[in-house]
Amino acid sequence: VMLGELREGLMTNDRVRVDRTLHNLKGAAATLGFEQLATIAQSYRDTAPDQSVLDRLSEEIGAIQSRTATAAG
């Protein structure tokens, strides 16, 4: 859901929406203990994000899903 929000914000050049989404993602990730994801989200808040933010965040989320699936099963 958050990546969809981020994608829409980037497509419409809505910097407020992009920043708000990155802020929410950072907070959720930190709360759940996914510090690397929180760090990535924060780093993009400090720059002018582009499509690469989606690629990098998707990559990290995939890695988290893989680790949690391995740990669960």
mmCIF file of N, CA and C in Angstrom:
data_model
loop_
_atom_site.group_PDB
_atom_site.id
_atom_site.type_symbol
_atom_site.label_atom_id
_atom_site.label_comp_id
_atom_site.label_asym_id
_atom_site.label_seq_id
_atom_site.Cartn_x
_atom_site.Cartn_y
_atom_site.Cartn_z
ATOM 1 N N VAL A 1 0.829 -1.187 0.000
ATOM 2 C CA VAL A 1 0.000 0.000 0.000
ATOM 3 C C VAL A 1 0.874 1.253 0.000
ATOM 4 N N MET A 2 1.866 1.291 0.873
ATOM 5 C CA MET A 2 2.717 2.482 0.944
ATOM 6 C C MET A 2 3.526 2.677 -0.333
ATOM 7 N N LEU A 3 3.958 1.581 -0.946
ATOM 8 C CA LEU A 3 4.702 1.736 -2.200
ATOM 9 C C LEU A 3 3.803 2.291 -3.294
ATOM 10 N N GLY A 4 2.526 1.924 -3.280
ATOM 11 C CA GLY A 4 1.573 2.489 -4.233
ATOM 12 C C GLY A 4 1.390 3.985 -4.022
ATOM 13 N N GLU A 5 1.291 4.384 -2.770
ATOM 14 C CA GLU A 5 1.195 5.812 -2.438
ATOM 15 C C GLU A 5 2.439 6.553 -2.907
ATOM 16 N N LEU A 6 3.565 5.945 -2.660
ATOM 17 C CA LEU A 6 4.826 6.553 -3.056
ATOM 18 C C LEU A 6 4.907 6.686 -4.579
ATOM 19 N N ARG A 7 4.518 5.632 -5.274
ATOM 20 C CA ARG A 7 4.532 5.642 -6.746
ATOM 21 C C ARG A 7 3.638 6.770 -7.284
ATOM 22 N N GLU A 8 2.440 6.884 -6.737
ATOM 23 C CA GLU A 8 1.521 7.933 -7.182
ATOM 24 C C GLU A 8 2.083 9.325 -6.897
ATOM 25 N N GLY A 9 2.675 9.487 -5.723
ATOM 26 C CA GLY A 9 3.283 10.774 -5.388
ATOM 27 C C GLY A 9 4.408 11.141 -6.325
ATOM 28 N N LEU A 10 5.217 10.151 -6.688
ATOM 29 C CA LEU A 10 6.318 10.404 -7.625
ATOM 30 C C LEU A 10 5.783 10.736 -9.016
ATOM 31 N N MET A 11 4.746 10.006 -9.445
ATOM 32 C CA MET A 11 4.192 10.224 -10.779
ATOM 33 C C MET A 11 3.553 11.607 -10.921
ATOM 34 N N THR A 12 2.974 12.112 -9.848
ATOM 35 C CA THR A 12 2.313 13.415 -9.896
ATOM 36 C C THR A 12 3.202 14.535 -9.370
ATOM 37 N N ASN A 13 4.450 14.181 -9.045
ATOM 38 C CA ASN A 13 5.409 15.150 -8.514
ATOM 39 C C ASN A 13 4.879 15.848 -7.257
ATOM 40 N N ASP A 14 4.210 15.062 -6.416
ATOM 41 C CA ASP A 14 3.627 15.566 -5.168
ATOM 42 C C ASP A 14 4.618 15.319 -4.032
ATOM 43 N N ARG A 15 5.513 16.274 -3.820
ATOM 44 C CA ARG A 15 6.585 16.130 -2.825
ATOM 45 C C ARG A 15 6.039 15.929 -1.410
ATOM 46 N N VAL A 16 4.918 16.563 -1.091
ATOM 47 C CA VAL A 16 4.343 16.409 0.246
ATOM 48 C C VAL A 16 3.884 14.968 0.448
ATOM 49 N N ARG A 17 3.216 14.408 -0.538
ATOM 50 C CA ARG A 17 2.747 13.026 -0.461
ATOM 51 C C ARG A 17 3.924 12.052 -0.368
ATOM 52 N N VAL A 18 4.948 12.293 -1.161
ATOM 53 C CA VAL A 18 6.132 11.433 -1.131
ATOM 54 C C VAL A 18 6.785 11.489 0.243
ATOM 55 N N ASP A 19 6.975 12.681 0.773
ATOM 56 C CA ASP A 19 7.623 12.815 2.073
ATOM 57 C C ASP A 19 6.786 12.184 3.177
ATOM 58 N N ARG A 20 5.480 12.402 3.138
ATOM 59 C CA ARG A 20 4.589 11.835 4.154
ATOM 60 C C ARG A 20 4.632 10.302 4.103
ATOM 61 N N THR A 21 4.625 9.750 2.901
ATOM 62 C CA THR A 21 4.663 8.299 2.755
ATOM 63 C C THR A 21 5.987 7.731 3.250
ATOM 64 N N LEU A 22 7.086 8.379 2.886
ATOM 65 C CA LEU A 22 8.392 7.932 3.376
ATOM 66 C C LEU A 22 8.472 8.031 4.896
ATOM 67 N N HIS A 23 7.909 9.089 5.454
ATOM 68 C CA HIS A 23 7.885 9.264 6.915
ATOM 69 C C HIS A 23 7.103 8.122 7.575
ATOM 70 N N ASN A 24 5.928 7.809 7.031
ATOM 71 C CA ASN A 24 5.111 6.733 7.588
ATOM 72 C C ASN A 24 5.796 5.376 7.455
ATOM 73 N N LEU A 25 6.424 5.150 6.322
ATOM 74 C CA LEU A 25 7.147 3.895 6.109
ATOM 75 C C LEU A 25 8.314 3.777 7.084
ATOM 76 N N LYS A 26 9.034 4.865 7.250
ATOM 77 C CA LYS A 26 10.162 4.871 8.189
ATOM 78 C C LYS A 26 9.685 4.534 9.599
ATOM 79 N N GLY A 27 8.614 5.163 10.028
ATOM 80 C CA GLY A 27 8.088 4.914 11.370
ATOM 81 C C GLY A 27 7.606 3.489 11.559
ATOM 82 N N ALA A 28 6.870 2.974 10.587
ATOM 83 C CA ALA A 28 6.370 1.596 10.679
ATOM 84 C C ALA A 28 7.532 0.606 10.707
ATOM 85 N N ALA A 29 8.501 0.822 9.846
ATOM 86 C CA ALA A 29 9.654 -0.077 9.795
ATOM 87 C C ALA A 29 10.425 -0.058 11.109
ATOM 88 N N ALA A 30 10.639 1.118 11.657
ATOM 89 C CA ALA A 30 11.376 1.226 12.920
ATOM 90 C C ALA A 30 10.604 0.560 14.053
ATOM 91 N N THR A 31 9.295 0.735 14.072
ATOM 92 C CA THR A 31 8.468 0.121 15.110
ATOM 93 C C THR A 31 8.557 -1.404 15.064
ATOM 94 N N LEU A 32 8.632 -1.943 13.859
ATOM 95 C CA LEU A 32 8.689 -3.395 13.694
ATOM 96 C C LEU A 32 10.105 -3.955 13.771
ATOM 97 N N GLY A 33 11.092 -3.078 13.934
ATOM 98 C CA GLY A 33 12.473 -3.524 14.075
ATOM 99 C C GLY A 33 13.218 -3.699 12.765
ATOM 100 N N PHE A 34 12.664 -3.182 11.668
ATOM 101 C CA PHE A 34 13.329 -3.273 10.371
ATOM 102 C C PHE A 34 14.153 -2.006 10.151
ATOM 103 N N GLU A 35 15.257 -1.941 10.863
ATOM 104 C CA GLU A 35 16.067 -0.725 10.897
ATOM 105 C C GLU A 35 16.642 -0.347 9.528
ATOM 106 N N GLN A 36 17.053 -1.334 8.743
ATOM 107 C CA GLN A 36 17.611 -1.039 7.423
ATOM 108 C C GLN A 36 16.558 -0.359 6.547
ATOM 109 N N LEU A 37 15.330 -0.865 6.577
ATOM 110 C CA LEU A 37 14.253 -0.268 5.797
ATOM 111 C C LEU A 37 13.964 1.152 6.281
ATOM 112 N N ALA A 38 13.956 1.348 7.589
ATOM 113 C CA ALA A 38 13.743 2.682 8.151
ATOM 114 C C ALA A 38 14.849 3.640 7.715
ATOM 115 N N THR A 39 16.078 3.164 7.707
ATOM 116 C CA THR A 39 17.212 3.993 7.289
ATOM 117 C C THR A 39 17.105 4.370 5.820
ATOM 118 N N ILE A 40 16.715 3.423 4.993
ATOM 119 C CA ILE A 40 16.558 3.709 3.560
ATOM 120 C C ILE A 40 15.462 4.748 3.350
ATOM 121 N N ALA A 41 14.328 4.567 4.005
ATOM 122 C CA ALA A 41 13.223 5.524 3.858
ATOM 123 C C ALA A 41 13.668 6.921 4.289
ATOM 124 N N GLN A 42 14.381 7.000 5.408
ATOM 125 C CA GLN A 42 14.853 8.307 5.879
ATOM 126 C C GLN A 42 15.839 8.923 4.900
ATOM 127 N N SER A 43 16.712 8.109 4.339
ATOM 128 C CA SER A 43 17.710 8.661 3.425
ATOM 129 C C SER A 43 17.049 9.278 2.198
ATOM 130 N N TYR A 44 15.958 8.699 1.753
ATOM 131 C CA TYR A 44 15.253 9.282 0.604
ATOM 132 C C TYR A 44 14.466 10.523 0.990
ATOM 133 N N ARG A 45 14.104 10.653 2.262
ATOM 134 C CA ARG A 45 13.448 11.889 2.708
ATOM 135 C C ARG A 45 14.439 13.057 2.628
ATOM 136 N N ASP A 46 15.709 12.747 2.769
ATOM 137 C CA ASP A 46 16.746 13.784 2.778
ATOM 138 C C ASP A 46 17.215 14.168 1.382
ATOM 139 N N THR A 47 16.675 13.544 0.343
ATOM 140 C CA THR A 47 17.072 13.825 -1.034
ATOM 141 C C THR A 47 15.831 14.106 -1.866
ATOM 142 N N ALA A 48 16.013 14.240 -3.145
ATOM 143 C CA ALA A 48 14.890 14.373 -4.075
ATOM 144 C C ALA A 48 14.635 12.992 -4.674
ATOM 145 N N PRO A 49 13.706 12.218 -4.104
ATOM 146 C CA PRO A 49 13.521 10.843 -4.558
ATOM 147 C C PRO A 49 13.013 10.752 -5.994
ATOM 148 N N ASP A 50 13.367 9.650 -6.639
ATOM 149 C CA ASP A 50 12.896 9.359 -7.985
ATOM 150 C C ASP A 50 12.534 7.879 -8.036
ATOM 151 N N GLN A 51 12.416 7.322 -9.214
ATOM 152 C CA GLN A 51 12.027 5.925 -9.370
ATOM 153 C C GLN A 51 12.945 4.979 -8.597
ATOM 154 N N SER A 52 14.181 5.352 -8.419
ATOM 155 C CA SER A 52 15.116 4.465 -7.714
ATOM 156 C C SER A 52 14.673 4.197 -6.279
ATOM 157 N N VAL A 53 13.937 5.117 -5.673
ATOM 158 C CA VAL A 53 13.448 4.893 -4.313
ATOM 159 C C VAL A 53 12.511 3.687 -4.285
ATOM 160 N N LEU A 54 11.652 3.564 -5.271
ATOM 161 C CA LEU A 54 10.748 2.416 -5.330
ATOM 162 C C LEU A 54 11.519 1.124 -5.506
ATOM 163 N N ASP A 55 12.510 1.162 -6.380
ATOM 164 C CA ASP A 55 13.321 -0.031 -6.619
ATOM 165 C C ASP A 55 14.042 -0.465 -5.346
ATOM 166 N N ARG A 56 14.666 0.475 -4.676
ATOM 167 C CA ARG A 56 15.451 0.160 -3.469
ATOM 168 C C ARG A 56 14.556 -0.315 -2.333
ATOM 169 N N LEU A 57 13.420 0.360 -2.120
ATOM 170 C CA LEU A 57 12.509 -0.044 -1.058
ATOM 171 C C LEU A 57 11.888 -1.406 -1.362
ATOM 172 N N SER A 58 11.533 -1.641 -2.607
ATOM 173 C CA SER A 58 10.969 -2.944 -3.000
ATOM 174 C C SER A 58 11.985 -4.060 -2.767
ATOM 175 N N GLU A 59 13.235 -3.782 -3.092
ATOM 176 C CA GLU A 59 14.300 -4.760 -2.873
ATOM 177 C C GLU A 59 14.436 -5.101 -1.393
ATOM 178 N N GLU A 60 14.425 -4.089 -0.544
ATOM 179 C CA GLU A 60 14.578 -4.315 0.896
ATOM 180 C C GLU A 60 13.355 -5.028 1.465
ATOM 181 N N ILE A 61 12.170 -4.657 1.029
ATOM 182 C CA ILE A 61 10.954 -5.332 1.500
ATOM 183 C C ILE A 61 10.974 -6.805 1.077
ATOM 184 N N GLY A 62 11.423 -7.078 -0.141
ATOM 185 C CA GLY A 62 11.559 -8.460 -0.592
ATOM 186 C C GLY A 62 12.528 -9.244 0.272
ATOM 187 N N ALA A 63 13.625 -8.620 0.643
ATOM 188 C CA ALA A 63 14.611 -9.283 1.504
ATOM 189 C C ALA A 63 14.016 -9.577 2.876
ATOM 190 N N ILE A 64 13.235 -8.645 3.403
ATOM 191 C CA ILE A 64 12.576 -8.853 4.705
ATOM 192 C C ILE A 64 11.596 -10.015 4.597
ATOM 193 N N GLN A 65 10.801 -10.027 3.535
ATOM 194 C CA GLN A 65 9.838 -11.116 3.361
ATOM 195 C C GLN A 65 10.548 -12.461 3.268
ATOM 196 N N SER A 66 11.650 -12.499 2.582
ATOM 197 C CA SER A 66 12.411 -13.735 2.454
ATOM 198 C C SER A 66 12.952 -14.192 3.805
ATOM 199 N N ARG A 67 13.510 -13.260 4.562
ATOM 200 C CA ARG A 67 14.049 -13.608 5.895
ATOM 201 C C ARG A 67 12.951 -14.078 6.837
ATOM 202 N N THR A 68 11.807 -13.418 6.830
ATOM 203 C CA THR A 68 10.727 -13.807 7.744
ATOM 204 C C THR A 68 10.122 -15.138 7.325
ATOM 205 N N ALA A 69 10.041 -15.408 6.025
ATOM 206 C CA ALA A 69 9.518 -16.693 5.553
ATOM 207 C C ALA A 69 10.466 -17.825 5.958
ATOM 208 N N THR A 70 11.761 -17.576 5.850
ATOM 209 C CA THR A 70 12.754 -18.577 6.222
ATOM 210 C C THR A 70 12.698 -18.843 7.733
ATOM 211 N N ALA A 71 12.567 -17.778 8.503
ATOM 212 C CA ALA A 71 12.525 -17.923 9.953
ATOM 213 C C ALA A 71 11.246 -18.628 10.409
ATOM 214 N N ALA A 72 10.165 -18.426 9.685
ATOM 215 C CA ALA A 72 8.878 -19.014 10.075
ATOM 216 C C ALA A 72 8.781 -20.480 9.683
ATOM 217 N N GLY A 73 9.569 -20.856 8.695
ATOM 218 C CA GLY A 73 9.288 -22.136 8.224
ATOM 219 C C GLY A 73 10.143 -23.212 8.030
#
